[in-house]
Amino acid sequence: MSLLGFTHDLRAAIVDLDGTMVDTLGDFDVALNRTLQGLALAEVSRAFIERTVGKGGEHLVRQTLAHVGADAALFDAAWTAYQQHYAEVNGQHSQVFEGVVEGLESWRARGWRLACLTNKPQAPALALLQAKGLAGFFEQCFGGDSFERKKPDPLPLLRTCEALGVAPAQALMVGDSRNDAEAARAAGCPVVLVSYGYNHGEPIQSVGADAVIERLDAL
């Protein structure tokens, strides 16, 4: 497909991770519910997790504690346990979405510079990319703890563009949620969203991206 006629001006793609390249709900499910079990709290459903992920692990844990009616003062203990459990299962219950490898290969063949930008902390993001054989596609990988603010703030995209040596208008943001679209719009990047990701329970077509695609290799 032609992305509104401006793909010829692009020099880079900045790609989200969870829900865009890798289906990580299984990892979140296991790590989060092990955390709740350890605190003698009720478990949460995968549907709740799918609606809640995308704004960083701290947000997920805080929202989960509120959802199960736990005292907010438990956050520090829950966050510590969650990080440990997530590190133990990272990549074990997740799968790369169809079309991702083919899409990345085609973009690299075009000469685009590639970066991964996620709200997941950088260390587990890098570990997941390595585990799924995707790390070699990216010259940069930034996480939710790489900068002072996370998406949907535009700062992470602007800093990633700087690291890639491209102007925001030359860098395509590829994501799965309103977070990605709002960050891209504020940064001045064009944005494409996938139809299959985690968008906080909202239909992705309502977000207003430049295009919605079924697979990364459809671009």
PDB file of C-alpha atoms in Angstrom:
ATOM      1  CA  MET A   1       0.000   0.000   0.000  1.00  0.00           C
ATOM      2  CA  SER A   2       1.078   3.609  -0.447  1.00  0.00           C
ATOM      3  CA  LEU A   3       0.970   5.600   2.770  1.00  0.00           C
ATOM      4  CA  LEU A   4      -0.779   8.711   1.511  1.00  0.00           C
ATOM      5  CA  GLY A   5       2.015   9.273  -0.973  1.00  0.00           C
ATOM      6  CA  PHE A   6       4.782  10.183   1.459  1.00  0.00           C
ATOM      7  CA  THR A   7       6.638   6.904   1.983  1.00  0.00           C
ATOM      8  CA  HIS A   8       9.287   8.107  -0.459  1.00  0.00           C
ATOM      9  CA  ASP A   9      10.211  10.857   2.023  1.00  0.00           C
ATOM     10  CA  LEU A  10      10.744   8.459   4.928  1.00  0.00           C
ATOM     11  CA  ARG A  11      14.196   7.521   6.155  1.00  0.00           C
ATOM     12  CA  ALA A  12      13.375   5.656   9.370  1.00  0.00           C
ATOM     13  CA  ALA A  13      10.770   3.661  11.241  1.00  0.00           C
ATOM     14  CA  ILE A  14      10.293   3.817  15.012  1.00  0.00           C
ATOM     15  CA  VAL A  15       8.465   0.663  16.067  1.00  0.00           C
ATOM     16  CA  ASP A  16       6.556  -0.102  19.264  1.00  0.00           C
ATOM     17  CA  LEU A  17       7.062  -3.530  20.861  1.00  0.00           C
ATOM     18  CA  ASP A  18       4.149  -4.961  22.888  1.00  0.00           C
ATOM     19  CA  GLY A  19       1.071  -5.445  20.733  1.00  0.00           C
ATOM     20  CA  THR A  20       2.892  -4.260  17.606  1.00  0.00           C
ATOM     21  CA  MET A  21       5.734  -6.732  17.106  1.00  0.00           C
ATOM     22  CA  VAL A  22       5.168  -9.260  19.885  1.00  0.00           C
ATOM     23  CA  ASP A  23       2.001 -10.586  21.512  1.00  0.00           C
ATOM     24  CA  THR A  24       3.126 -10.401  25.139  1.00  0.00           C
ATOM     25  CA  LEU A  25      -0.209 -10.828  26.918  1.00  0.00           C
ATOM     26  CA  GLY A  26       0.819 -14.295  28.082  1.00  0.00           C
ATOM     27  CA  ASP A  27       3.928 -12.937  29.813  1.00  0.00           C
ATOM     28  CA  PHE A  28       1.925 -10.149  31.474  1.00  0.00           C
ATOM     29  CA  ASP A  29      -0.731 -12.631  32.562  1.00  0.00           C
ATOM     30  CA  VAL A  30       1.707 -15.005  34.251  1.00  0.00           C
ATOM     31  CA  ALA A  31       3.891 -12.328  35.894  1.00  0.00           C
ATOM     32  CA  LEU A  32       0.997 -10.207  37.132  1.00  0.00           C
ATOM     33  CA  ASN A  33      -1.049 -13.048  38.539  1.00  0.00           C
ATOM     34  CA  ARG A  34       1.988 -14.580  40.250  1.00  0.00           C
ATOM     35  CA  THR A  35       2.483 -11.181  41.876  1.00  0.00           C
ATOM     36  CA  LEU A  36      -1.130 -11.090  43.057  1.00  0.00           C
ATOM     37  CA  GLN A  37      -0.948 -14.657  44.349  1.00  0.00           C
ATOM     38  CA  GLY A  38       2.121 -13.769  46.395  1.00  0.00           C
ATOM     39  CA  LEU A  39       0.205 -10.890  47.996  1.00  0.00           C
ATOM     40  CA  ALA A  40      -2.882 -13.059  48.651  1.00  0.00           C
ATOM     41  CA  LEU A  41      -4.923 -10.923  46.227  1.00  0.00           C
ATOM     42  CA  ALA A  42      -7.505 -11.944  43.633  1.00  0.00           C
ATOM     43  CA  GLU A  43      -6.236 -12.690  40.140  1.00  0.00           C
ATOM     44  CA  VAL A  44      -7.166 -10.596  37.096  1.00  0.00           C
ATOM     45  CA  SER A  45      -8.366 -11.685  33.676  1.00  0.00           C
ATOM     46  CA  ARG A  46      -6.421 -11.501  30.436  1.00  0.00           C
ATOM     47  CA  ALA A  47      -9.130  -9.167  29.100  1.00  0.00           C
ATOM     48  CA  PHE A  48      -8.380  -6.697  31.926  1.00  0.00           C
ATOM     49  CA  ILE A  49      -4.654  -6.902  31.174  1.00  0.00           C
ATOM     50  CA  GLU A  50      -5.234  -6.265  27.464  1.00  0.00           C
ATOM     51  CA  ARG A  51      -7.206  -3.099  28.278  1.00  0.00           C
ATOM     52  CA  THR A  52      -4.583  -1.860  30.736  1.00  0.00           C
ATOM     53  CA  VAL A  53      -1.152  -2.513  29.213  1.00  0.00           C
ATOM     54  CA  GLY A  54       0.661   0.071  27.145  1.00  0.00           C
ATOM     55  CA  LYS A  55       1.536   2.836  29.599  1.00  0.00           C
ATOM     56  CA  GLY A  56       4.399   1.106  31.361  1.00  0.00           C
ATOM     57  CA  GLY A  57       4.680  -1.568  34.022  1.00  0.00           C
ATOM     58  CA  GLU A  58       4.195   0.813  36.937  1.00  0.00           C
ATOM     59  CA  HIS A  59       0.850   1.938  35.505  1.00  0.00           C
ATOM     60  CA  LEU A  60      -0.203  -1.690  34.975  1.00  0.00           C
ATOM     61  CA  VAL A  61       0.598  -2.635  38.568  1.00  0.00           C
ATOM     62  CA  ARG A  62      -1.110   0.441  40.042  1.00  0.00           C
ATOM     63  CA  GLN A  63      -4.241  -0.124  37.972  1.00  0.00           C
ATOM     64  CA  THR A  64      -4.276  -3.797  38.892  1.00  0.00           C
ATOM     65  CA  LEU A  65      -4.091  -3.075  42.606  1.00  0.00           C
ATOM     66  CA  ALA A  66      -6.978  -0.640  42.255  1.00  0.00           C
ATOM     67  CA  HIS A  67      -8.951  -3.152  40.193  1.00  0.00           C
ATOM     68  CA  VAL A  68      -8.716  -5.867  42.867  1.00  0.00           C
ATOM     69  CA  GLY A  69      -9.457  -3.407  45.686  1.00  0.00           C
ATOM     70  CA  ALA A  70      -5.997  -3.560  47.247  1.00  0.00           C
ATOM     71  CA  ASP A  71      -4.399  -0.835  49.359  1.00  0.00           C
ATOM     72  CA  ALA A  72      -2.317   1.495  47.163  1.00  0.00           C
ATOM     73  CA  ALA A  73       0.396   1.263  49.836  1.00  0.00           C
ATOM     74  CA  LEU A  74       1.131  -2.229  48.519  1.00  0.00           C
ATOM     75  CA  PHE A  75       2.554  -0.770  45.315  1.00  0.00           C
ATOM     76  CA  ASP A  76       6.246  -0.952  46.251  1.00  0.00           C
ATOM     77  CA  ALA A  77       6.025  -4.613  47.237  1.00  0.00           C
ATOM     78  CA  ALA A  78       3.882  -5.438  44.204  1.00  0.00           C
ATOM     79  CA  TRP A  79       6.185  -3.605  41.790  1.00  0.00           C
ATOM     80  CA  THR A  80       9.280  -5.339  43.128  1.00  0.00           C
ATOM     81  CA  ALA A  81       7.622  -8.755  42.878  1.00  0.00           C
ATOM     82  CA  TYR A  82       6.212  -8.035  39.437  1.00  0.00           C
ATOM     83  CA  GLN A  83       9.609  -7.059  38.038  1.00  0.00           C
ATOM     84  CA  GLN A  84      11.117 -10.288  39.367  1.00  0.00           C
ATOM     85  CA  HIS A  85       8.333 -12.467  37.974  1.00  0.00           C
ATOM     86  CA  TYR A  86       8.388 -10.687  34.624  1.00  0.00           C
ATOM     87  CA  ALA A  87      12.141 -11.170  34.281  1.00  0.00           C
ATOM     88  CA  GLU A  88      11.649 -14.890  34.944  1.00  0.00           C
ATOM     89  CA  VAL A  89       9.028 -15.363  32.194  1.00  0.00           C
ATOM     90  CA  ASN A  90       9.973 -12.632  29.693  1.00  0.00           C
ATOM     91  CA  GLY A  91       9.401 -14.076  26.215  1.00  0.00           C
ATOM     92  CA  GLN A  92       8.302 -17.539  27.381  1.00  0.00           C
ATOM     93  CA  HIS A  93       4.571 -16.977  26.859  1.00  0.00           C
ATOM     94  CA  SER A  94       4.729 -14.545  23.921  1.00  0.00           C
ATOM     95  CA  GLN A  95       4.817 -14.830  20.139  1.00  0.00           C
ATOM     96  CA  VAL A  96       5.994 -12.616  17.297  1.00  0.00           C
ATOM     97  CA  PHE A  97       3.016 -11.495  15.217  1.00  0.00           C
ATOM     98  CA  GLU A  98       2.775 -12.713  11.630  1.00  0.00           C
ATOM     99  CA  GLY A  99       4.334 -10.354   9.106  1.00  0.00           C
ATOM    100  CA  VAL A 100       6.693  -8.665  11.569  1.00  0.00           C
ATOM    101  CA  VAL A 101       9.966 -10.208  10.395  1.00  0.00           C
ATOM    102  CA  GLU A 102       8.986  -9.753   6.752  1.00  0.00           C
ATOM    103  CA  GLY A 103       8.042  -6.132   7.383  1.00  0.00           C
ATOM    104  CA  LEU A 104      11.269  -5.316   9.179  1.00  0.00           C
ATOM    105  CA  GLU A 105      13.293  -7.005   6.448  1.00  0.00           C
ATOM    106  CA  SER A 106      11.553  -4.982   3.739  1.00  0.00           C
ATOM    107  CA  TRP A 107      12.038  -1.691   5.576  1.00  0.00           C
ATOM    108  CA  ARG A 108      15.701  -2.405   6.124  1.00  0.00           C
ATOM    109  CA  ALA A 109      16.020  -3.304   2.428  1.00  0.00           C
ATOM    110  CA  ARG A 110      14.642   0.164   1.613  1.00  0.00           C
ATOM    111  CA  GLY A 111      17.491   1.654   3.612  1.00  0.00           C
ATOM    112  CA  TRP A 112      15.341   2.818   6.515  1.00  0.00           C
ATOM    113  CA  ARG A 113      17.025   3.193   9.888  1.00  0.00           C
ATOM    114  CA  LEU A 114      15.102   1.263  12.535  1.00  0.00           C
ATOM    115  CA  ALA A 115      14.562   1.878  16.241  1.00  0.00           C
ATOM    116  CA  CYS A 116      12.352   0.174  18.796  1.00  0.00           C
ATOM    117  CA  LEU A 117      10.570   2.555  21.169  1.00  0.00           C
ATOM    118  CA  THR A 118       8.436   1.072  23.935  1.00  0.00           C
ATOM    119  CA  ASN A 119       7.024   2.040  27.315  1.00  0.00           C
ATOM    120  CA  LYS A 120       8.375  -1.255  28.679  1.00  0.00           C
ATOM    121  CA  PRO A 121      11.599  -0.684  30.657  1.00  0.00           C
ATOM    122  CA  GLN A 122      14.642  -0.901  28.417  1.00  0.00           C
ATOM    123  CA  ALA A 123      16.292  -3.981  29.948  1.00  0.00           C
ATOM    124  CA  PRO A 124      13.327  -6.362  29.525  1.00  0.00           C
ATOM    125  CA  ALA A 125      12.614  -4.823  26.112  1.00  0.00           C
ATOM    126  CA  LEU A 126      16.129  -5.647  24.922  1.00  0.00           C
ATOM    127  CA  ALA A 127      15.892  -9.130  26.440  1.00  0.00           C
ATOM    128  CA  LEU A 128      12.581  -9.764  24.649  1.00  0.00           C
ATOM    129  CA  LEU A 129      13.946  -8.584  21.295  1.00  0.00           C
ATOM    130  CA  GLN A 130      16.907 -10.919  21.755  1.00  0.00           C
ATOM    131  CA  ALA A 131      14.705 -13.848  22.771  1.00  0.00           C
ATOM    132  CA  LYS A 132      12.483 -13.415  19.723  1.00  0.00           C
ATOM    133  CA  GLY A 133      15.310 -12.923  17.218  1.00  0.00           C
ATOM    134  CA  LEU A 134      14.395  -9.298  16.473  1.00  0.00           C
ATOM    135  CA  ALA A 135      17.232  -7.390  18.119  1.00  0.00           C
ATOM    136  CA  GLY A 136      19.438  -7.414  15.031  1.00  0.00           C
ATOM    137  CA  PHE A 137      16.978  -5.281  13.067  1.00  0.00           C
ATOM    138  CA  PHE A 138      17.339  -2.261  15.357  1.00  0.00           C
ATOM    139  CA  GLU A 139      20.227   0.143  15.768  1.00  0.00           C
ATOM    140  CA  GLN A 140      18.523   1.704  18.796  1.00  0.00           C
ATOM    141  CA  CYS A 141      16.119   0.431  21.457  1.00  0.00           C
ATOM    142  CA  PHE A 142      14.648   2.814  24.020  1.00  0.00           C
ATOM    143  CA  GLY A 143      12.315   1.947  26.886  1.00  0.00           C
ATOM    144  CA  GLY A 144       9.965   3.710  29.229  1.00  0.00           C
ATOM    145  CA  ASP A 145      12.862   4.418  31.587  1.00  0.00           C
ATOM    146  CA  SER A 146      15.170   5.802  28.879  1.00  0.00           C
ATOM    147  CA  PHE A 147      13.808   9.357  29.030  1.00  0.00           C
ATOM    148  CA  GLU A 148      12.141  11.669  31.527  1.00  0.00           C
ATOM    149  CA  ARG A 149       8.691  10.946  30.085  1.00  0.00           C
ATOM    150  CA  LYS A 150       6.918   8.100  28.287  1.00  0.00           C
ATOM    151  CA  LYS A 151       4.600   7.970  25.285  1.00  0.00           C
ATOM    152  CA  PRO A 152       2.083   9.590  24.689  1.00  0.00           C
ATOM    153  CA  ASP A 153       4.465  12.456  25.457  1.00  0.00           C
ATOM    154  CA  PRO A 154       6.384  13.323  22.270  1.00  0.00           C
ATOM    155  CA  LEU A 155       9.770  13.510  24.025  1.00  0.00           C
ATOM    156  CA  PRO A 156      10.718   9.823  23.465  1.00  0.00           C
ATOM    157  CA  LEU A 157      10.014  10.111  19.735  1.00  0.00           C
ATOM    158  CA  LEU A 158      11.956  13.348  19.411  1.00  0.00           C
ATOM    159  CA  ARG A 159      14.952  11.859  21.233  1.00  0.00           C
ATOM    160  CA  THR A 160      14.754   8.699  19.105  1.00  0.00           C
ATOM    161  CA  CYS A 161      14.742  10.779  15.925  1.00  0.00           C
ATOM    162  CA  GLU A 162      17.835  12.584  17.207  1.00  0.00           C
ATOM    163  CA  ALA A 163      19.549   9.265  17.886  1.00  0.00           C
ATOM    164  CA  LEU A 164      18.726   8.080  14.350  1.00  0.00           C
ATOM    165  CA  GLY A 165      19.818  11.367  12.795  1.00  0.00           C
ATOM    166  CA  VAL A 166      16.505  12.032  11.050  1.00  0.00           C
ATOM    167  CA  ALA A 167      13.871  14.756  11.213  1.00  0.00           C
ATOM    168  CA  PRO A 168      10.533  13.779  12.789  1.00  0.00           C
ATOM    169  CA  ALA A 169       8.747  14.118   9.424  1.00  0.00           C
ATOM    170  CA  GLN A 170      11.131  11.484   8.029  1.00  0.00           C
ATOM    171  CA  ALA A 171      10.433   8.921  10.768  1.00  0.00           C
ATOM    172  CA  LEU A 172       7.347   6.718  10.633  1.00  0.00           C
ATOM    173  CA  MET A 173       5.914   5.745  14.027  1.00  0.00           C
ATOM    174  CA  VAL A 174       4.495   2.214  13.872  1.00  0.00           C
ATOM    175  CA  GLY A 175       2.411   1.215  16.867  1.00  0.00           C
ATOM    176  CA  ASP A 176      -0.816  -0.278  18.123  1.00  0.00           C
ATOM    177  CA  SER A 177      -2.449   2.306  20.365  1.00  0.00           C
ATOM    178  CA  ARG A 178      -3.573   5.859  21.004  1.00  0.00           C
ATOM    179  CA  ASN A 179      -0.345   6.362  22.996  1.00  0.00           C
ATOM    180  CA  ASP A 180       1.693   5.880  19.831  1.00  0.00           C
ATOM    181  CA  ALA A 181      -0.561   8.073  17.705  1.00  0.00           C
ATOM    182  CA  GLU A 182      -0.693  10.967  20.179  1.00  0.00           C
ATOM    183  CA  ALA A 183       3.070  10.893  20.668  1.00  0.00           C
ATOM    184  CA  ALA A 184       3.639  10.848  16.918  1.00  0.00           C
ATOM    185  CA  ARG A 185       1.231  13.692  16.222  1.00  0.00           C
ATOM    186  CA  ALA A 186       2.833  15.873  18.903  1.00  0.00           C
ATOM    187  CA  ALA A 187       6.340  15.061  17.661  1.00  0.00           C
ATOM    188  CA  GLY A 188       5.509  15.700  14.000  1.00  0.00           C
ATOM    189  CA  CYS A 189       5.962  12.085  12.874  1.00  0.00           C
ATOM    190  CA  PRO A 190       3.607  10.273  10.495  1.00  0.00           C
ATOM    191  CA  VAL A 191       1.967   7.288  12.192  1.00  0.00           C
ATOM    192  CA  VAL A 192       0.629   3.900  11.155  1.00  0.00           C
ATOM    193  CA  LEU A 193      -1.161   1.595  13.584  1.00  0.00           C
ATOM    194  CA  VAL A 194      -1.717  -2.155  13.428  1.00  0.00           C
ATOM    195  CA  SER A 195      -5.245  -3.474  13.733  1.00  0.00           C
ATOM    196  CA  TYR A 196      -4.495  -6.333  16.153  1.00  0.00           C
ATOM    197  CA  GLY A 197      -2.788  -4.707  19.156  1.00  0.00           C
ATOM    198  CA  TYR A 198      -3.710  -3.418  22.612  1.00  0.00           C
ATOM    199  CA  ASN A 199      -5.552  -0.099  22.425  1.00  0.00           C
ATOM    200  CA  HIS A 200      -7.101   0.172  25.899  1.00  0.00           C
ATOM    201  CA  GLY A 201     -10.363  -1.349  24.685  1.00  0.00           C
ATOM    202  CA  GLU A 202     -10.911   1.304  21.987  1.00  0.00           C
ATOM    203  CA  PRO A 203     -11.386   0.513  18.283  1.00  0.00           C
ATOM    204  CA  ILE A 204      -8.126   1.386  16.579  1.00  0.00           C
ATOM    205  CA  GLN A 205      -9.929   3.064  13.673  1.00  0.00           C
ATOM    206  CA  SER A 206     -11.138   5.796  16.046  1.00  0.00           C
ATOM    207  CA  VAL A 207      -7.623   6.982  16.831  1.00  0.00           C
ATOM    208  CA  GLY A 208      -6.983   8.830  13.575  1.00  0.00           C
ATOM    209  CA  ALA A 209      -3.695   7.401  12.308  1.00  0.00           C
ATOM    210  CA  ASP A 210      -2.446   7.997   8.772  1.00  0.00           C
ATOM    211  CA  ALA A 211      -3.252   4.341   8.079  1.00  0.00           C
ATOM    212  CA  VAL A 212      -4.261   1.134   9.847  1.00  0.00           C
ATOM    213  CA  ILE A 213      -2.621  -2.052   8.590  1.00  0.00           C
ATOM    214  CA  GLU A 214      -3.308  -5.749   9.209  1.00  0.00           C
ATOM    215  CA  ARG A 215       0.370  -6.792   9.241  1.00  0.00           C
ATOM    216  CA  LEU A 216       3.684  -4.945   9.257  1.00  0.00           C
ATOM    217  CA  ASP A 217       4.575  -6.333   5.839  1.00  0.00           C
ATOM    218  CA  ALA A 218       1.382  -4.803   4.408  1.00  0.00           C
ATOM    219  CA  LEU A 219       3.038  -1.371   4.400  1.00  0.00           C
TER     220      LEU A 219
END
